[in-house]
XYZ file of C-alpha atoms in Angstrom:
177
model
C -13.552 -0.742 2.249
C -13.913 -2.246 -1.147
C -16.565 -4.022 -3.094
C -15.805 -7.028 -5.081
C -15.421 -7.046 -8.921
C -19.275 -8.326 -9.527
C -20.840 -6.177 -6.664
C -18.884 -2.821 -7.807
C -19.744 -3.515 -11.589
C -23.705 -3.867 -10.107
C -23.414 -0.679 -8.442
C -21.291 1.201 -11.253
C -24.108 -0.293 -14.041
C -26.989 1.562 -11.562
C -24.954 4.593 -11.102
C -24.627 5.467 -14.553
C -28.325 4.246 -15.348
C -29.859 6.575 -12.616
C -27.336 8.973 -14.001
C -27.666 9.071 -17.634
C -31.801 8.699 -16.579
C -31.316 11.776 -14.765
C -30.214 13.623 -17.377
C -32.585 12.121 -20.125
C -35.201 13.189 -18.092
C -33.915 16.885 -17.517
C -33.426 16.924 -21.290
C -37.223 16.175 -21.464
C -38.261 18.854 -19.232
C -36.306 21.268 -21.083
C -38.311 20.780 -23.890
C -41.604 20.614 -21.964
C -40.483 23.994 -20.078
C -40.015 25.702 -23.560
C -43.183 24.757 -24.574
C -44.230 25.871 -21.950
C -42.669 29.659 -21.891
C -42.953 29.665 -25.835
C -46.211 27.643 -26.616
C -49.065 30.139 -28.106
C -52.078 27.452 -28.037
C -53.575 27.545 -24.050
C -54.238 23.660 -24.219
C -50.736 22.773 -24.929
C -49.321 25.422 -22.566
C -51.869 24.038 -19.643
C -50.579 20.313 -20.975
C -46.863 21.087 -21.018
C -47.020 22.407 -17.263
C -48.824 19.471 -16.060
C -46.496 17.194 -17.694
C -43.494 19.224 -16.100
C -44.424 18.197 -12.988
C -45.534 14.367 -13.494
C -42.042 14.724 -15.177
C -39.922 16.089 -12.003
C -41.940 14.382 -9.223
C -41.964 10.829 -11.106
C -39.067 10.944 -12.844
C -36.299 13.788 -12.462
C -36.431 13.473 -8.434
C -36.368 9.845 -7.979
C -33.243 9.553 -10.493
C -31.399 12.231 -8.842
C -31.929 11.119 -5.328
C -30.946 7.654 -6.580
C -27.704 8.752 -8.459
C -26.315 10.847 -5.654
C -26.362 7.568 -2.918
C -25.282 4.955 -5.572
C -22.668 7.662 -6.547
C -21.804 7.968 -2.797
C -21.751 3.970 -2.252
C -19.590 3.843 -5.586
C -17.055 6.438 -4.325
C -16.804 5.038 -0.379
C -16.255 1.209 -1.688
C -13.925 1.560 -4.713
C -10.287 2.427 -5.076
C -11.578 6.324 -6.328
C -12.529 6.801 -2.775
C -14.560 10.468 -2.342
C -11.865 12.257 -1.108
C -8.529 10.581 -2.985
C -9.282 12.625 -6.572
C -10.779 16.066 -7.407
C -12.711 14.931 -10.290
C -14.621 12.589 -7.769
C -15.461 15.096 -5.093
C -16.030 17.998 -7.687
C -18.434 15.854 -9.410
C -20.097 14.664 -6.609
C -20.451 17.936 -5.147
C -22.410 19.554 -8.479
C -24.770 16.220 -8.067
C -25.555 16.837 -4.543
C -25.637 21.109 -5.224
C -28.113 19.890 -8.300
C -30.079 17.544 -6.020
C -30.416 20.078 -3.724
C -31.712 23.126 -5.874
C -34.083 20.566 -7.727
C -36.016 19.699 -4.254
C -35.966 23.418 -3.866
C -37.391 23.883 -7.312
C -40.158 20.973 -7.234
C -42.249 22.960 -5.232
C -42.304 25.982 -7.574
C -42.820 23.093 -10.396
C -45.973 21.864 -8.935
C -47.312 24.836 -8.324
C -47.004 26.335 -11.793
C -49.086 22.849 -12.659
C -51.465 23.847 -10.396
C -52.159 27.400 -11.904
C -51.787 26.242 -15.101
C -54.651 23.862 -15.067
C -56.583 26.133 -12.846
C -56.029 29.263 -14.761
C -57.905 30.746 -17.850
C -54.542 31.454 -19.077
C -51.883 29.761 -18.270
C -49.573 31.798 -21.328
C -48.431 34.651 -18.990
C -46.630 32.087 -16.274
C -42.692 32.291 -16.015
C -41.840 28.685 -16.217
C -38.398 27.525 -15.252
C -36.407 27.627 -17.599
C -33.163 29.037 -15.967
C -33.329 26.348 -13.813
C -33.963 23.795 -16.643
C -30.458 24.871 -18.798
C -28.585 25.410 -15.082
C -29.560 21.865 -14.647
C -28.681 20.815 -17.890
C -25.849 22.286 -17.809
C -24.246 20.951 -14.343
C -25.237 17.160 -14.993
C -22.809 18.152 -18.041
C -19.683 18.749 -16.479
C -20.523 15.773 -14.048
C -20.524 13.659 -17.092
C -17.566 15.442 -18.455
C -15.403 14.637 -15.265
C -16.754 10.979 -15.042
C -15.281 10.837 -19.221
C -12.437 12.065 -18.880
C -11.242 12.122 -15.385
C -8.575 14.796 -14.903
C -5.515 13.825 -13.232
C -5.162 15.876 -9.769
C -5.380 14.294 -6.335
C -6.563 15.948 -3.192
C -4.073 16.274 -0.260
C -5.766 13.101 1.295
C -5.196 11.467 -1.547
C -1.313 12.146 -2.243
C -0.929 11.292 1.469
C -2.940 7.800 0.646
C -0.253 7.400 -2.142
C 2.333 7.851 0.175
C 1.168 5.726 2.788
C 0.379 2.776 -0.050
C 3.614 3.227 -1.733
C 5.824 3.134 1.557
C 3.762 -0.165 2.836
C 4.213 -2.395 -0.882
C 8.151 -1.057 -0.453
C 7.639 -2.834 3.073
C 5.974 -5.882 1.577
C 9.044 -6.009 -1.066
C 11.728 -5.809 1.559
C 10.467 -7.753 3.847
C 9.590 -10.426 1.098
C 13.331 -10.208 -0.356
C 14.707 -10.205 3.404
């Protein structure tokens, strides 16, 4: 099943918006979360962890959720298929493993906001800032792959080939015949 040319450049334009917003966002975060852990001034600290989690619940969450079904609807309806090229299922298997850990992790994120603002202190909390680089750092390599797409096709997809290249040889004899 394939999209045509306007509808697939509609749903790749949202998929790398929600995307690249993901990441923006975790980028923002990341800087929140080390003022957080690093911050000496209580107000700011208190600040930084409430605006963490206005950040993942409003922002971070509704971008990642978004880019992993476009990116599912943009794989399943266009020539890359999900399961034709490594780069696409690799990639889309960090997004949903990142998805996943971030639901996990929004929790935690919410309820460091709600010590923070409660506490007299809120200096001595752990923040999450393994999290926030591991993040980071997988939405990188997703971009990576989407750049610069290394060559390799899954099994399915050399047996896709196949079947393609034997059925235009087909066409060609059958149109010459």
């Amino acid at each position: 099943m394939t999209m045509p040319p306007r509808l697939r450049k509609v749903v790749l334009t949202l998929h790398v918006a929600t995307s690249v917003g993901w990441l923006g966002a975790v980028c923002a975060y990341l800087a929140l979360d080390i003022t957080a852990v690093t911050g000496q001034d209580v107000a700011t600290v208190r600040a930084a962890y409430a605006a963490m989690a206005v950040t993942v619940v409003y922002a971070i969450v509704p971008l990642a959720l978004a880019s992993v079904l476009i990116g599912l609807v943009n794989a399943l309806c266009t020539a890359w298929g999900l399961f034709r090229h490594y780069w696409v299922l690799v990639k889309f298997l960090l997004t949903v493993f990142a998805a996943t850990v971030l639901l996990m992790q929004t929790r935690t994120v919410t309820g460091l906001a709600d010590v923070a603002t409660a506490s007299a202190d809120p200096r001595d909390l752990p923040g999450t800032l393994l999290h926030s680089i591991g993040g980071l750092g997988v939405l990188l390599i997703a971009l990576v792959l989407s750049v610069f797409k290394p060559r390799g096709v899954t099994r399915y997809g050399w047996r896709r080939q196949q079947d393609e290249r034997r059925t235009e040889r087909a066409r060609r004899t059958h149109r010459v015949g």
